[in-house]
Short mmCIF file of C-alpha atoms and ligand atoms in Angstrom, two decimals:
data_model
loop_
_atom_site.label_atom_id
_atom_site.label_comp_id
_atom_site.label_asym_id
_atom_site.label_seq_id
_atom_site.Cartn_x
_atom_site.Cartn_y
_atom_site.Cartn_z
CA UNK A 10 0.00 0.00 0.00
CA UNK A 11 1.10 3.47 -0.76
CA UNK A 12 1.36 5.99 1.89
CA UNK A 13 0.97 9.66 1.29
CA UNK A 14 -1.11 12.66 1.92
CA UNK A 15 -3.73 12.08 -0.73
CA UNK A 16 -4.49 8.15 0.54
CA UNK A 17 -5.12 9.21 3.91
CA UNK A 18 -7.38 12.28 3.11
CA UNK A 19 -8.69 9.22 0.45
CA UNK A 20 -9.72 7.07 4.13
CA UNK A 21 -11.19 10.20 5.27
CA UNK A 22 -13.29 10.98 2.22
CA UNK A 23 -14.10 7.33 2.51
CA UNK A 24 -15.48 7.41 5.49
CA UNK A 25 -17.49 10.67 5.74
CA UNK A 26 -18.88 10.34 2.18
CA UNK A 27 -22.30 7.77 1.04
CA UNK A 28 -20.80 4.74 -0.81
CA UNK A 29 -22.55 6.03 -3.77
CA UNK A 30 -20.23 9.23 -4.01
CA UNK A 31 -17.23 7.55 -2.48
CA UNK A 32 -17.56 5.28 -5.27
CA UNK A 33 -18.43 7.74 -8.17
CA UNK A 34 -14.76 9.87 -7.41
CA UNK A 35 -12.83 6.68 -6.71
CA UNK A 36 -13.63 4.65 -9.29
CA UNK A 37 -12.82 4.10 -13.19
CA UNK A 38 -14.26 2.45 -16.25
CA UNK A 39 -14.66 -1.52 -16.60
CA UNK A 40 -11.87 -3.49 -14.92
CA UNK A 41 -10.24 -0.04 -14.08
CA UNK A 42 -6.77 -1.23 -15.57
CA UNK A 43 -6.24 2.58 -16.80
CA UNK A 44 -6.87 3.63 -13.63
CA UNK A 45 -4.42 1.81 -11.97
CA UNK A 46 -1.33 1.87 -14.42
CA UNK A 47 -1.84 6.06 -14.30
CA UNK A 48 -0.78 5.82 -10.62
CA UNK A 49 1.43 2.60 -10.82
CA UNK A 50 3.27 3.81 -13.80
CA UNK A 51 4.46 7.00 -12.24
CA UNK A 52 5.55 5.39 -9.19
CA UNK A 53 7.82 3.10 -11.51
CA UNK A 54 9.56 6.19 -12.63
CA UNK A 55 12.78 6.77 -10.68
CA UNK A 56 13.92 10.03 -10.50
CA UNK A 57 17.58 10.79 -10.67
CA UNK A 58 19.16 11.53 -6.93
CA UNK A 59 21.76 14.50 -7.37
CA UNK A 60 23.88 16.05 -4.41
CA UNK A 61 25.55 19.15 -3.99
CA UNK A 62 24.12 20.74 -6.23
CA UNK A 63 23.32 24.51 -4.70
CA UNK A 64 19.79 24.75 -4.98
CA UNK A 65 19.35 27.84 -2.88
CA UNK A 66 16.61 30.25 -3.59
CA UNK A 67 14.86 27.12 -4.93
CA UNK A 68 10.90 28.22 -6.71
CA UNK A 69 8.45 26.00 -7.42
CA UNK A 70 6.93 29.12 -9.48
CA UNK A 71 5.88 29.13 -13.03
CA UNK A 72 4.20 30.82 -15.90
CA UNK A 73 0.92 30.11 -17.36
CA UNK A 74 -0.75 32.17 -19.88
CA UNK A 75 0.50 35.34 -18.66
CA UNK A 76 -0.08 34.21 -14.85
CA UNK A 77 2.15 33.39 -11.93
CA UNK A 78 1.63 29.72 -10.30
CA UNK A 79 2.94 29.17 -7.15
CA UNK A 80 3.12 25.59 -8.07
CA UNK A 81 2.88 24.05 -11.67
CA UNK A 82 -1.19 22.87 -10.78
CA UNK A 83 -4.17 23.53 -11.54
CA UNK A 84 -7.51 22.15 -9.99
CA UNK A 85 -9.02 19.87 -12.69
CA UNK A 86 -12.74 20.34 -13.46
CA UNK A 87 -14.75 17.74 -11.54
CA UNK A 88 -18.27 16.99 -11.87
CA UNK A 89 -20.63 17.51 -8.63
CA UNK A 90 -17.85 19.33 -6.45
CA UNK A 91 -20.17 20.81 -4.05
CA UNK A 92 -21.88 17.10 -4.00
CA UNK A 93 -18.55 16.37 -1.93
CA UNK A 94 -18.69 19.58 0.52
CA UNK A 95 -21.01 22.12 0.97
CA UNK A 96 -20.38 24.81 -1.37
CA UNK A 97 -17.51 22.22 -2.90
CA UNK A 98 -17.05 24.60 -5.94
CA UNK A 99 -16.57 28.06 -4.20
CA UNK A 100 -14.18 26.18 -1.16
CA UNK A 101 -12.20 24.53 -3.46
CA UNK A 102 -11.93 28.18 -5.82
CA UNK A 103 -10.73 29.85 -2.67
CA UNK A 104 -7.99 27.13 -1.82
CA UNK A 105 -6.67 27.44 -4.87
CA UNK A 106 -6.33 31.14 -4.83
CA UNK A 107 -4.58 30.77 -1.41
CA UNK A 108 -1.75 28.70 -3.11
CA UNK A 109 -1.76 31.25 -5.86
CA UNK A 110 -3.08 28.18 -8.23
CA UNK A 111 -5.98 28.20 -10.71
CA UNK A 112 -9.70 26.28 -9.97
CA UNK A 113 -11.44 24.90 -12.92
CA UNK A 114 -15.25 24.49 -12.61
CA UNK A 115 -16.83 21.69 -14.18
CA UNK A 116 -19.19 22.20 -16.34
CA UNK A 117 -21.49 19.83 -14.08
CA UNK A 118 -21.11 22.39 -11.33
CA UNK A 119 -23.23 22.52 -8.00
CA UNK A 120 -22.39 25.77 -7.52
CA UNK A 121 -23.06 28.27 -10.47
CA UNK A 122 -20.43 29.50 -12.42
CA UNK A 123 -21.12 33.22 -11.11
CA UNK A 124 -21.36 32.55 -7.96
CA UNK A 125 -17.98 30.82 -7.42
CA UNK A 126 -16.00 33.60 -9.75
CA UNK A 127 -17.93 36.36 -7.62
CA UNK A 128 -16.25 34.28 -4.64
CA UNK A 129 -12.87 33.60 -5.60
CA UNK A 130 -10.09 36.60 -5.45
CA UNK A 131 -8.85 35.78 -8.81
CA UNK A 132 -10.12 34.36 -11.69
CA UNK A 133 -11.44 31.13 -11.77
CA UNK A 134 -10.98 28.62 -15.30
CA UNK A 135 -14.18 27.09 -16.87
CA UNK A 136 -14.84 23.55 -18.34
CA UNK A 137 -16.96 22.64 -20.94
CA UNK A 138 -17.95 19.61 -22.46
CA UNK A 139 -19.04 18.96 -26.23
CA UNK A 140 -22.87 18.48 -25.89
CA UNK A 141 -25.61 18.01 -28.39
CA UNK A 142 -27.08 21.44 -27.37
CA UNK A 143 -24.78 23.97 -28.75
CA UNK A 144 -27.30 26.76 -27.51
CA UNK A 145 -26.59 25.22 -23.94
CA UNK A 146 -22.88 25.60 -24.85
CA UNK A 147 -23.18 29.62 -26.35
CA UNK A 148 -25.17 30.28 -23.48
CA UNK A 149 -22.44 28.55 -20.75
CA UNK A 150 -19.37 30.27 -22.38
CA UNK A 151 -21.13 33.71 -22.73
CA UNK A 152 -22.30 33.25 -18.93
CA UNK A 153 -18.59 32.40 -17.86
CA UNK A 154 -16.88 35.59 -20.17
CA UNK A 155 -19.64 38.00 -18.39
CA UNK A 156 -18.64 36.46 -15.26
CA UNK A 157 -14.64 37.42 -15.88
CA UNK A 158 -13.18 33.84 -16.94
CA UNK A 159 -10.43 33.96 -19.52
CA UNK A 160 -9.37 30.88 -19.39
CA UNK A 161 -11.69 27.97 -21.06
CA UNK A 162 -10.93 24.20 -20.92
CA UNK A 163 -12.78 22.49 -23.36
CA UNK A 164 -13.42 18.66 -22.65
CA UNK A 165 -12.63 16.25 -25.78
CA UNK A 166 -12.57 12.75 -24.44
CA UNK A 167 -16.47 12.34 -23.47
CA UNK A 168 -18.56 12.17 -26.84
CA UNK A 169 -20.19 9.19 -24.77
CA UNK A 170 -19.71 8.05 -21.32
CA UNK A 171 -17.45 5.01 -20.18
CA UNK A 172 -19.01 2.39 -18.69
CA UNK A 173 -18.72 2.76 -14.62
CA UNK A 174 -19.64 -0.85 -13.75
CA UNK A 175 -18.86 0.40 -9.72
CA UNK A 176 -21.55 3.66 -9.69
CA UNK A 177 -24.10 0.90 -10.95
CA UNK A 178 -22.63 -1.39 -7.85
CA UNK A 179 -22.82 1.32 -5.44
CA UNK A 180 -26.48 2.98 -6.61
CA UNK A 181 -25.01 5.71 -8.21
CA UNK A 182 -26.97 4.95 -11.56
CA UNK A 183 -29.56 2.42 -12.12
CA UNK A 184 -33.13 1.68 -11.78
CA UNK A 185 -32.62 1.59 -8.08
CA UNK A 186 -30.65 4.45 -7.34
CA UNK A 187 -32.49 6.92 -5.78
CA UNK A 188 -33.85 4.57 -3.00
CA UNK A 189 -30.28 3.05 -2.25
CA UNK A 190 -28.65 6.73 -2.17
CA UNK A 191 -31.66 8.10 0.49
CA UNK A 192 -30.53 4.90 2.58
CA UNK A 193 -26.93 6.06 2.32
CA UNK A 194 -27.67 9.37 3.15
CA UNK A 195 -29.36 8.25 6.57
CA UNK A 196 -25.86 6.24 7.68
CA UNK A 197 -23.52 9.07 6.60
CA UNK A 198 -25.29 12.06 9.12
CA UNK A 199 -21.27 13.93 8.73
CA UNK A 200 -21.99 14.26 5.20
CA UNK A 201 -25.92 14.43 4.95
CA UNK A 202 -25.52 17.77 7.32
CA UNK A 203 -22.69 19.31 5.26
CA UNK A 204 -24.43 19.00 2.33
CA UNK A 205 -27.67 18.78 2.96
CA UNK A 206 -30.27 16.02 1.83
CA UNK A 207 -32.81 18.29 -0.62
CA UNK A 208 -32.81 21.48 -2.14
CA UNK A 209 -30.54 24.01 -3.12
CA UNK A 210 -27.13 22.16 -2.39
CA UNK A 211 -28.50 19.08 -5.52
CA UNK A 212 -28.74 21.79 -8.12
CA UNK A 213 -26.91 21.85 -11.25
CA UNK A 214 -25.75 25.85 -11.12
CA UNK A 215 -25.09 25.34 -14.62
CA UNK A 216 -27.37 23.66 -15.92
CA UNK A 217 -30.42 24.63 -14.14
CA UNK A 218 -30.23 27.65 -15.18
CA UNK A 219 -30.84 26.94 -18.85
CA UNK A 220 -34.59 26.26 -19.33
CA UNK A 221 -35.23 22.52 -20.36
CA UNK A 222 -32.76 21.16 -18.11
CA UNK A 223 -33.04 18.83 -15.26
CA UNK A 224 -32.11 20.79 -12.39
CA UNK A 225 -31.51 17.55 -9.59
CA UNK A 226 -28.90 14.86 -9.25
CA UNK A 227 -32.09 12.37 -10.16
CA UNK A 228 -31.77 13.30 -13.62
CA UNK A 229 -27.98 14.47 -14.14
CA UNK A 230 -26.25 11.02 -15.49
CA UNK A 231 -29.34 10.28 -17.67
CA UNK A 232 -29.41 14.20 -18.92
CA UNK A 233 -25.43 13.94 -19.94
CA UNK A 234 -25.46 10.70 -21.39
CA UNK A 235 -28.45 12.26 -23.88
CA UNK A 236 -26.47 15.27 -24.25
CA UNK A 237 -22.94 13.86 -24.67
CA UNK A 238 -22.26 14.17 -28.78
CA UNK A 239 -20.53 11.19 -30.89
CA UNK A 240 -21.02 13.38 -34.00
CA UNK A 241 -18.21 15.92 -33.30
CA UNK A 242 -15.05 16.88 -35.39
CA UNK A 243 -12.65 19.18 -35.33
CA UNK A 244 -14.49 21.61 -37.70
CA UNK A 245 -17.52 21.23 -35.61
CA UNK A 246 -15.41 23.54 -32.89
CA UNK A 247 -14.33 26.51 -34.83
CA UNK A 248 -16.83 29.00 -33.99
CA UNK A 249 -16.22 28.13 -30.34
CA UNK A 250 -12.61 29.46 -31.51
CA UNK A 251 -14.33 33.42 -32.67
CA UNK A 252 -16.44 32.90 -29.73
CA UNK A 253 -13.55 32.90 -26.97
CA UNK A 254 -11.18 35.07 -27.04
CA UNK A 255 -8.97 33.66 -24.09
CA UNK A 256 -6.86 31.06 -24.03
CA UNK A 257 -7.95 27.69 -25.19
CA UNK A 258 -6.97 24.20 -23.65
CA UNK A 259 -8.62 21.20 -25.76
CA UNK A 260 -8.43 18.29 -22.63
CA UNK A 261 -8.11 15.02 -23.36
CA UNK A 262 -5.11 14.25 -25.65
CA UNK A 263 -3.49 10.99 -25.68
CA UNK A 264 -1.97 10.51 -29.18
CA UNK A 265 0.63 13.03 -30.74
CA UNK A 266 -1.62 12.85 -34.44
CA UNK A 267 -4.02 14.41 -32.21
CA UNK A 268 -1.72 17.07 -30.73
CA UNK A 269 -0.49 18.05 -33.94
CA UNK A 270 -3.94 18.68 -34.68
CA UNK A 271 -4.82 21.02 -31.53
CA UNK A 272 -1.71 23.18 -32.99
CA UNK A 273 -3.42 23.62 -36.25
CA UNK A 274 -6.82 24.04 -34.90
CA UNK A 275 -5.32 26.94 -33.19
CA UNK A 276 -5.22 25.73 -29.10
CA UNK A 277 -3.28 27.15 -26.92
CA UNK A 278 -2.55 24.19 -24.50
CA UNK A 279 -3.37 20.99 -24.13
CA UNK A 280 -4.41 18.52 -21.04
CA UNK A 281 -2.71 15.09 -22.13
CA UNK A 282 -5.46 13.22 -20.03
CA UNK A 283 -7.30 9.66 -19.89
CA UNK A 284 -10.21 11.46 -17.78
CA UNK A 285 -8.47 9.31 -14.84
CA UNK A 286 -9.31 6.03 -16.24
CA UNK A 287 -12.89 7.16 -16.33
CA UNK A 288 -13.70 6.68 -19.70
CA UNK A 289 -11.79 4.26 -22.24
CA UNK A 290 -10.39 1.43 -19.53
CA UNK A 291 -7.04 0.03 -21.32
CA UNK A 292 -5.72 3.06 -22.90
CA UNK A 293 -2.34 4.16 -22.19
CA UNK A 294 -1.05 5.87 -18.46
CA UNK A 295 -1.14 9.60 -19.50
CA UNK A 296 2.59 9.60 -17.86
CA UNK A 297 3.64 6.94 -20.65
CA UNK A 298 1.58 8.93 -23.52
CA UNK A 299 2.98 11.94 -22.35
CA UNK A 300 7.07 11.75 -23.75
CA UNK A 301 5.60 11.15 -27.57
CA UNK A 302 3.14 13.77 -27.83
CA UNK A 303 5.99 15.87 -25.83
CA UNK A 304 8.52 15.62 -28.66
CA UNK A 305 5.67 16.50 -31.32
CA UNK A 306 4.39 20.09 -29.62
CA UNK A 307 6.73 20.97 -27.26
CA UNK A 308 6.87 25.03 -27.53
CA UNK A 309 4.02 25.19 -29.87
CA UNK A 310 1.59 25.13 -27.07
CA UNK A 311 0.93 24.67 -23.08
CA UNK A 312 1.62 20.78 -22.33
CA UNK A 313 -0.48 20.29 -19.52
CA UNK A 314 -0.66 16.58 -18.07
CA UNK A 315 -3.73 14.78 -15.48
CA UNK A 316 -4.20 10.90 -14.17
CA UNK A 317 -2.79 9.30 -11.87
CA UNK A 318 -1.12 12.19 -9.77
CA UNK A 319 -1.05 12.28 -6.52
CA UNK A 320 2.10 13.62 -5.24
CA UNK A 321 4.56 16.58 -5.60
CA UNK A 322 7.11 14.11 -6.68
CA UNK A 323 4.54 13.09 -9.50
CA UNK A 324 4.19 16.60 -10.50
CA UNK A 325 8.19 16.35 -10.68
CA UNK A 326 8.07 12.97 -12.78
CA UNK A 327 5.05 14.68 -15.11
CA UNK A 328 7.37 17.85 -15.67
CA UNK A 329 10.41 15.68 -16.32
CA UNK A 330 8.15 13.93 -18.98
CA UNK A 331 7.63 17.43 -20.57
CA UNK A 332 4.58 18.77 -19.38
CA UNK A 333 4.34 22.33 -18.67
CA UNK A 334 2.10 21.62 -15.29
CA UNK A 335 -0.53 19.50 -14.33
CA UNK A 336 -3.74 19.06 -13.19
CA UNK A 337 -4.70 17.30 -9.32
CA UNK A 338 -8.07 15.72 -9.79
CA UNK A 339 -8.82 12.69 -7.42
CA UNK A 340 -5.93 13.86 -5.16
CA UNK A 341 -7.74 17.40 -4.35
CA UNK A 342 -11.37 16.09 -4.21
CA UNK A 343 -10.67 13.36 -1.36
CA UNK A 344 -8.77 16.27 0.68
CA UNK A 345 -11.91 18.98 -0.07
CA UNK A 346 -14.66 15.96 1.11
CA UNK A 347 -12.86 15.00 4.05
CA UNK A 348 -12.47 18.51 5.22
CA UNK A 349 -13.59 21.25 2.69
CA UNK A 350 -11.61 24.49 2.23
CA UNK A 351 -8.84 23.75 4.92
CA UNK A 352 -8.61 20.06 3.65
CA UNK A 353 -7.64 21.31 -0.07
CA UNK A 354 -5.16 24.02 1.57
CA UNK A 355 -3.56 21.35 3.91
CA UNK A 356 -3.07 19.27 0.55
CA UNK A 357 -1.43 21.65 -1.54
CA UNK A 358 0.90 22.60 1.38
CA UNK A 359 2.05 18.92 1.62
CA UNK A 360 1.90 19.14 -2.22
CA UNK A 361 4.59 21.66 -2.29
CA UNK A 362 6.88 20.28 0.07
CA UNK A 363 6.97 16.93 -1.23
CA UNK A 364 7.63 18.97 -4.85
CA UNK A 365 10.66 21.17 -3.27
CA UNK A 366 11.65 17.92 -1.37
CA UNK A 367 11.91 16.43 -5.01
CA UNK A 368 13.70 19.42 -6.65
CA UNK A 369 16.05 19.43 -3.66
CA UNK A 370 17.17 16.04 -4.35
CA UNK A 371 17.11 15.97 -8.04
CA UNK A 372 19.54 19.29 -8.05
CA UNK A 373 16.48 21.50 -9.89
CA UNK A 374 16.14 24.85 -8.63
CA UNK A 375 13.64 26.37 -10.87
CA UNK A 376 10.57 24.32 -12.49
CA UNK A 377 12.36 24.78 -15.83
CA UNK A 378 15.47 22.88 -14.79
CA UNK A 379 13.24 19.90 -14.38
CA UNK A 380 14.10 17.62 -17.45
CA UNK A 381 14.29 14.46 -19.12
CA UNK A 382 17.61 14.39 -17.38
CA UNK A 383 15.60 14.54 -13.95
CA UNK A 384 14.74 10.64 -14.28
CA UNK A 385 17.12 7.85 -13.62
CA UNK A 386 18.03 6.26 -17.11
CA UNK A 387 17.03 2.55 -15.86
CA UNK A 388 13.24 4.20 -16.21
CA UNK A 389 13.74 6.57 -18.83
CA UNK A 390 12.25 4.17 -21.73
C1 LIG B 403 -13.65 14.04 -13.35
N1 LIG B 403 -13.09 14.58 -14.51
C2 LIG B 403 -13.80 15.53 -15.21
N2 LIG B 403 -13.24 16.14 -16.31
C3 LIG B 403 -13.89 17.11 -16.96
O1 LIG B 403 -13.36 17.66 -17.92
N3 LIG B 403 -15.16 17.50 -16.55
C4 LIG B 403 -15.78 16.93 -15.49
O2 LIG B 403 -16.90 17.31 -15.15
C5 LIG B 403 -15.10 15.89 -14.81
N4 LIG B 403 -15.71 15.24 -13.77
C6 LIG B 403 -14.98 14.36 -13.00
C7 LIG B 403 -15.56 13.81 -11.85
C8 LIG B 403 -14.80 13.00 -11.03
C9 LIG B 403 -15.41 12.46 -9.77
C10 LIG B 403 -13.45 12.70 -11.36
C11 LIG B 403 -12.58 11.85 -10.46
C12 LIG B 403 -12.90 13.21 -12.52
C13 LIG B 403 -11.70 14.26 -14.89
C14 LIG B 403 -10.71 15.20 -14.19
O3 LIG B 403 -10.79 16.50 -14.70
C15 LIG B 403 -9.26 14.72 -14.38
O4 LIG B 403 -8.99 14.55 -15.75
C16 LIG B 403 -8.97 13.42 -13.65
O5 LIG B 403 -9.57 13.43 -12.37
C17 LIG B 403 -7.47 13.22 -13.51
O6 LIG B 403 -7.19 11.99 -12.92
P1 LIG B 403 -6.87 11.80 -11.36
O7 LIG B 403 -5.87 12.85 -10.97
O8 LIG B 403 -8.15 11.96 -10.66
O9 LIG B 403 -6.32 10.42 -11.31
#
């Protein structure tokens, strides 16, 4: 068993949360083989131990489209975040900000995309997915450019939902469901206060607010996997490219052909991603798709990396692998449901020790000097 920050706030979240949403963030698709290999396969990179190497006045700082990071993350968008804590969406925004790191919201937000911009202290990043609807998709990315947000992330790797044999185990979907998560609900009292059982805190901020759309959790797996759109291409996309005038991050990228082609569409980053093993189970680790699509973009856009992280050192071995920076997704949401705002903070403190540990040791003093020459050559291929 692995022992680190994000497994024990993973036993907390496990305990406080109903089955049904311990179960939904946890888990993967089918056998869950992607899933495991994105965390196994970074762990089987070795960096390379270096000594005496003067790293004094060591930063973990970086630049992102014209922004300072304190650390090279950025909260991934995650789907019912204030399902996990009350509020989850605007806690999590204002943890972030604390550690001088972006927040993306999901597009599958509890909390409404105004609400948690008007709450964070800086500007928040937005998620959206490709759906059928492309008036609910005008409508979501004018809401989030009246609201301040610059930065869009635009979800590629969902035109249909992977099959998540565990939510159907642990009445998260299925004919059943709503019966087995009110039972749930009555043995988890920690959680069923925080967030409350009816009402406000099961809205969809997002989607609620455009007419036609189911506004509970009842409805929300049932509405996306109607919504979710097979048909798309490339040259479906442009006019979201007139529409937004920020920057652009297409998220999902696990082949270099496909890199090459967010260059020419015009992106200006990508998120090499496997949605955490949560859609197509058997694909490649992000961290071993990663090098490849590396050598085919580097400097022609923002390499940004996701799955399987869960440590600063993996944000060392990502970085090393030639992403820019990376996204935390399972790692922050087990922190923010085990104990909200300070939770996340408490996290990303650990999170930037264990990175400056890493840099330390691997004689890197700024994020930059973290290279292909970072990782022991036994591991390197
Ligand atoms: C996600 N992810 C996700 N991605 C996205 O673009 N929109 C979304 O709404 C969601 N929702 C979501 C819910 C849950 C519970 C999880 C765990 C993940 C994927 C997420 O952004 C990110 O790619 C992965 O979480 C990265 O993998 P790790 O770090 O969780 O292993």
């Amino acid at each position: 068993m692995i022992i680190s920050a994000t497994t024990d706030y993973r036993e907390a979240a496990r305990r406080k949360l109903p089955p049904f949403l311990f179960h939904y963030i946890d888990g993967g698709a089918y056998a869950e083989h992607t899933l495991r290999r994105n965390v196994a396969d970074l762990a089987d990179l070795a960096l390379r131990q270096r000594i005496l190497r003067n790293v004094d006045g060591l930063s973990t700082e970086t630049e992102l489209f014209g922004r300072r990071l304190l650390i090279p993350a950025i909260l991934a968008p995650v789907g019912l975040t204030g399902m996990y804590a009350r509020r989850g969406e605007v806690q999590a925004a204002r943890a972030a900000a604390r550690k001088g790191i972006p927040f993306t919201l999901s597009t599958v937000s509890v909390c409404p995309i105004e609400e948690v911009q008007k709450r964070s202290p800086v500007p928040i990043w937005f998620q959206l997915y490709v759906l059928k609807d492309r008036g609910f998709m005008r409508n979501a990315l004018e809401r989030a450019q009246a609201a301040g947000i610059n930065t869009l992330v635009f979800t590629v790797d969902m035109p249909t939902p992977g099959a998540r044999y565990r939510d159907a185990h642990s009445g998260m979907s299925g004919p059943h469901a709503p019966l087995r998560r009110y039972l749930q609900a009555l043995t988890h009292p920690r959680w069923a206060w925080d967030v409350g059982l009816r009402g406000r805190p099961h809205d969809l901020g997002n989607i609620s607010a455009y007419r036609g759309h189911p506004t509970k959790l009842e409805d929300y797996i049932g509405w996306l996997a109607n919504n979710f759109d097979p048909s798309i291409s490339w040259k479906d996309l442009e006019w979201i490219r007139d529409v937004w005038k920020g920057p652009m991050i297409i998220k999902g990228i696990l082949d270099p052909d496909d890199a090459r082609d967010a260059v020419r569409f015009g992106a200006d980053g990508i998120v090499v991603s496997n949605h955490g093993g949560r859609q197509l189970d058997g694909v490649l680790s992000s961290c071993r798709a990663l090098p490849p699509i590396a050598d085919a973009v580097k400097g022609d856009l923002k390499i940004l990396a996701d799955s399987g992280i869960r440590s600063g050192l993996d944000i060392a071995r990502m970085i090393a692998l030639g992403a820019d920076a990376v996204l935390l997704g399972r790692a922050f949401i087990y922190a923010l449901a085990a104990n909200g705002r300070a939770g996340v903070e408490n996290l990303l403190d650990l999170i930037e020790k264990e990175l400056r540990v890493a840099m330390t040791l691997t004689g890197a003093r700024t994020i930059a000097e973290i290279t292909p020459e970072s990782l022991a050559r036994a591991t390197k291929d």
